[in-house]
mmCIF file of C-alpha atoms in Angstrom:
data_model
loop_
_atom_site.group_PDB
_atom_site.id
_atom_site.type_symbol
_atom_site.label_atom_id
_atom_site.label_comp_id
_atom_site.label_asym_id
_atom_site.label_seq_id
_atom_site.Cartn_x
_atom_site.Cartn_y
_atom_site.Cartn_z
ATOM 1 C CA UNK A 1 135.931 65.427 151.661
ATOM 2 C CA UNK A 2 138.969 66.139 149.833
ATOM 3 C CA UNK A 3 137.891 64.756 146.437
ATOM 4 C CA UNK A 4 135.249 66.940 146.592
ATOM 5 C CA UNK A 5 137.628 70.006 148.236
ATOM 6 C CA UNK A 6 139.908 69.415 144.703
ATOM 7 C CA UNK A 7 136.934 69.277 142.678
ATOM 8 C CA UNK A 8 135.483 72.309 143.495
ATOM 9 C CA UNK A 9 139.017 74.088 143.497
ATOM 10 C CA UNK A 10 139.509 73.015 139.963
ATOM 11 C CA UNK A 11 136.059 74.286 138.987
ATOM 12 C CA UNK A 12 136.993 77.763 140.445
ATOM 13 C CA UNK A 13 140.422 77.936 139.161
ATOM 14 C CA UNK A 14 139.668 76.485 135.627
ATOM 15 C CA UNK A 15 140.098 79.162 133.180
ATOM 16 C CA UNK A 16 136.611 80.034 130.811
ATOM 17 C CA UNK A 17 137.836 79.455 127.349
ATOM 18 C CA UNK A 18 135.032 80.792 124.573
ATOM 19 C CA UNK A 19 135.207 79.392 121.216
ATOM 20 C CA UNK A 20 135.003 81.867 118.369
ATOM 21 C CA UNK A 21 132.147 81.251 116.133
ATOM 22 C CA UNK A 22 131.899 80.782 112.978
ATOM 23 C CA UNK A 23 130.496 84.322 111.969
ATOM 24 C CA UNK A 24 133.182 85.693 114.563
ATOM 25 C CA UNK A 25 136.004 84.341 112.727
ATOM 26 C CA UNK A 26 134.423 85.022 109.183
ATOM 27 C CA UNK A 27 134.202 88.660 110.360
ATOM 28 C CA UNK A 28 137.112 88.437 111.801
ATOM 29 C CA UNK A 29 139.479 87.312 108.642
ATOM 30 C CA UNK A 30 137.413 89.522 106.516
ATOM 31 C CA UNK A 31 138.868 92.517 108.338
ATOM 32 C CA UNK A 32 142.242 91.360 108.552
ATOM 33 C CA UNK A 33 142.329 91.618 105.188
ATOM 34 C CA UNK A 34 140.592 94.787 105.116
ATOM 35 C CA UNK A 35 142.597 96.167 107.628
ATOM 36 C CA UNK A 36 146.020 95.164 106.852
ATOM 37 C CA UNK A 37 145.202 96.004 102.572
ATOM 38 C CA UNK A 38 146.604 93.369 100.436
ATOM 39 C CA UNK A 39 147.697 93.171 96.597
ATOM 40 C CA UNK A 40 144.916 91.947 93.569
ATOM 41 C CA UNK A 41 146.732 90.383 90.943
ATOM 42 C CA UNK A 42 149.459 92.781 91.570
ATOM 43 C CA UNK A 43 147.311 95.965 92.289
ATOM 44 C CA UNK A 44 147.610 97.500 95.778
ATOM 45 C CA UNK A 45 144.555 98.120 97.796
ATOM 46 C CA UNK A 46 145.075 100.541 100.951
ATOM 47 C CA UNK A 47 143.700 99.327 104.199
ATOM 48 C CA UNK A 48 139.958 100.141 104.750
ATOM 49 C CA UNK A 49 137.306 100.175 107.426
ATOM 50 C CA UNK A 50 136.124 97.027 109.234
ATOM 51 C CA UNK A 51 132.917 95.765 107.959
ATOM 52 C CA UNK A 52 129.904 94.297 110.826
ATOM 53 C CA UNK A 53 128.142 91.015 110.610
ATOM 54 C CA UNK A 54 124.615 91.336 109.218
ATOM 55 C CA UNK A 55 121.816 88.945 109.987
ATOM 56 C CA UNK A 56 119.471 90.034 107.321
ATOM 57 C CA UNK A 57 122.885 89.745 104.638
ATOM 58 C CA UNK A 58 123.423 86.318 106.252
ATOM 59 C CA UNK A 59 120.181 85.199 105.481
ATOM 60 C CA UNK A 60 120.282 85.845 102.188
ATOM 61 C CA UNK A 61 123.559 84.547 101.238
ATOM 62 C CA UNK A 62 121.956 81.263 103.333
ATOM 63 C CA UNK A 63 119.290 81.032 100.994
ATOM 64 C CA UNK A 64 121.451 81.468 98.286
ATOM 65 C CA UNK A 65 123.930 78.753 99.546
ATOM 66 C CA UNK A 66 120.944 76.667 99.198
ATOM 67 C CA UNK A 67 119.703 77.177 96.230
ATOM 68 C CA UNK A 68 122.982 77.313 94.276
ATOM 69 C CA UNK A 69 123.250 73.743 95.858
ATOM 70 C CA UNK A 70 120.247 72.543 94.733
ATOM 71 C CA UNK A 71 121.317 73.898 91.065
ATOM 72 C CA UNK A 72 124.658 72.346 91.507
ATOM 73 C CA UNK A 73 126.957 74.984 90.147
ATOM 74 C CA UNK A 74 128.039 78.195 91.054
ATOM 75 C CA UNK A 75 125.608 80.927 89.857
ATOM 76 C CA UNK A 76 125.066 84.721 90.699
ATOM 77 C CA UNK A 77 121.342 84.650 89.646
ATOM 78 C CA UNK A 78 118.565 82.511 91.985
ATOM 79 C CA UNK A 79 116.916 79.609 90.197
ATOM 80 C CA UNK A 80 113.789 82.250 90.017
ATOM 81 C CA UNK A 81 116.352 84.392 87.969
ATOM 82 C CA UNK A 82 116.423 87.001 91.204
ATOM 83 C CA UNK A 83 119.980 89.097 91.203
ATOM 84 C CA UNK A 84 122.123 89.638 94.284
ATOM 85 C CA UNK A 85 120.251 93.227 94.604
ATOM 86 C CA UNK A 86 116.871 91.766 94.498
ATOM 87 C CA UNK A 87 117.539 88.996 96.543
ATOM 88 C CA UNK A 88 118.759 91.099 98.977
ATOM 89 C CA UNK A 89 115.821 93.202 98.610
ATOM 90 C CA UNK A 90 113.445 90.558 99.488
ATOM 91 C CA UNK A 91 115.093 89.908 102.862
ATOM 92 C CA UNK A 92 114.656 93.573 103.981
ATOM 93 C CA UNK A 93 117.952 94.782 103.689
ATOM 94 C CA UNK A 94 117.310 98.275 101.989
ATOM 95 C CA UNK A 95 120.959 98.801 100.188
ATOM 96 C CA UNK A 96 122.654 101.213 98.132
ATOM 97 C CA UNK A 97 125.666 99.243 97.250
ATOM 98 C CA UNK A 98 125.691 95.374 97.665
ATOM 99 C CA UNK A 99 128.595 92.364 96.380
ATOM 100 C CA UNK A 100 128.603 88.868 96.156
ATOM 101 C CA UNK A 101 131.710 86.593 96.373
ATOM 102 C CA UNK A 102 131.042 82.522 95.564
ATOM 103 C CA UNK A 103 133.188 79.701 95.885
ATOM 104 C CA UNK A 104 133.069 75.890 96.070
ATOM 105 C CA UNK A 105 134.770 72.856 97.472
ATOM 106 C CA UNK A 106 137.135 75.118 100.123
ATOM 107 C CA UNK A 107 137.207 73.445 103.766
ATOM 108 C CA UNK A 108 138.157 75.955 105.933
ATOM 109 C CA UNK A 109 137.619 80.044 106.465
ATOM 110 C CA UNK A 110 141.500 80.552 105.546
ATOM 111 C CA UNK A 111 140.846 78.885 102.353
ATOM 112 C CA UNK A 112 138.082 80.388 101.148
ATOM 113 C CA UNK A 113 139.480 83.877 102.364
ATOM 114 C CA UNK A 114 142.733 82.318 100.003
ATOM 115 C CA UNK A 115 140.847 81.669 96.880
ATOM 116 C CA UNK A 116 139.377 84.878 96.621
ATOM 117 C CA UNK A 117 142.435 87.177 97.347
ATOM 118 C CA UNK A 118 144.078 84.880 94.463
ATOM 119 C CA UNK A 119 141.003 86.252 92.468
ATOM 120 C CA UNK A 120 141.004 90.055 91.142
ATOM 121 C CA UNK A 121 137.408 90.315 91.066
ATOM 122 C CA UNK A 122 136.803 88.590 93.971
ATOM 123 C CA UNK A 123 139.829 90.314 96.045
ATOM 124 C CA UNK A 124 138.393 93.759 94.709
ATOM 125 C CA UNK A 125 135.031 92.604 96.152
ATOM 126 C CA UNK A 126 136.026 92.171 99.430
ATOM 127 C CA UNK A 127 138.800 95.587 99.423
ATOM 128 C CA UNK A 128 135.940 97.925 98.489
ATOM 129 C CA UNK A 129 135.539 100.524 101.338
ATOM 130 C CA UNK A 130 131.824 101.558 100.139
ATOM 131 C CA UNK A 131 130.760 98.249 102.451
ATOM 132 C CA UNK A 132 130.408 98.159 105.720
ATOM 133 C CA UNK A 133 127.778 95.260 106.384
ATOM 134 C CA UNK A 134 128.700 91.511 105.542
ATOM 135 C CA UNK A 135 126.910 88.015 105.679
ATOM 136 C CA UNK A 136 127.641 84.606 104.590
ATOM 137 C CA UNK A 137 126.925 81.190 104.683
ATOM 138 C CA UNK A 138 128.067 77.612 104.040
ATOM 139 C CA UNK A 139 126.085 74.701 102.481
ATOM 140 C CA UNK A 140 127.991 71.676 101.487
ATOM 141 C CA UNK A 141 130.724 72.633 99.446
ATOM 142 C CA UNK A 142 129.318 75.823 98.932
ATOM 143 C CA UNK A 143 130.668 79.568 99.987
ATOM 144 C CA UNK A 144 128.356 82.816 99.619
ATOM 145 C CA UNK A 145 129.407 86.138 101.055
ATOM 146 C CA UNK A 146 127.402 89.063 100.702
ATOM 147 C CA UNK A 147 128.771 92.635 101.301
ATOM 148 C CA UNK A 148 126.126 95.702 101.496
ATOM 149 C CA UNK A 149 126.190 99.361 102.716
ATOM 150 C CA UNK A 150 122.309 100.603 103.579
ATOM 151 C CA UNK A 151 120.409 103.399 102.194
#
């Protein structure tokens, strides 16, 4: 009776601790950044709005991931030759302004995040307040983020 008394008190008592997901804590150190403003190669960038995780972005930038991995290199066109805008497109996300950020061989969020903000093209990318919808994915060694804004 008392194993079963502590038991159950340490089942009541135990605090709930939620992992963050991965898309949480993508979003997440996305808008730090965004929200904090940082310097591009030596150009400041003000802080701007938060940007929202976006299924229909994610599954593009998915697709992507996976088809830049089966080409083996970093590429901003789709084996069929499709664009960022027309790949997007075909999902069903009906943009006005969409970005792409790639990367390869990072192992973490912070890293990735990193490499891009060391990257003026890449850091402008992810400072530009016209967005307010991003998705990404993973595959192998392989980072795609895509930023959009509808119609």
């Amino acid at each position: 009776m008392i194993r079963i008394t502590t038991v159950l008190l340490l089942l009541f008592f135990t605090p709930v601790i939620q992992a963050q997901s991965f898309e949480e804590a993508f979003v997440d150190a996305i808008n730090e950044v965004r929200n904090r403003g940082c310097r591009c190669s030596g150009e400041r960038f003000k802080p701007v709005a938060s940007v929202k995780y976006h299924d229909l972005l994610s599954l593009s930038a998915a697709r992507h991931a996976q088809d830049i991995r089966n080409q083996r290199r970093l590429n901003h066109y789709s084996r069929n030759g499709r664009n960022i805008g027309e790949r997007i497109q075909h999902v069903g996300y009906r943009w006005r302004v969409v970005g792409e950020n790639l990367a390869y061989g990072q192992r973490s969020i912070s890293e990735v995040i990193s490499d891009w903000l060391d990257s003026y093209t890449h850091c402008k990318l992810l400072m530009d307040p016209r967005f307010e919808d991003v998705g990404f994915a993973k595959n192998g060694p392989y980072w795609v983020l895509h930023f959009g804004k509808t119609k």
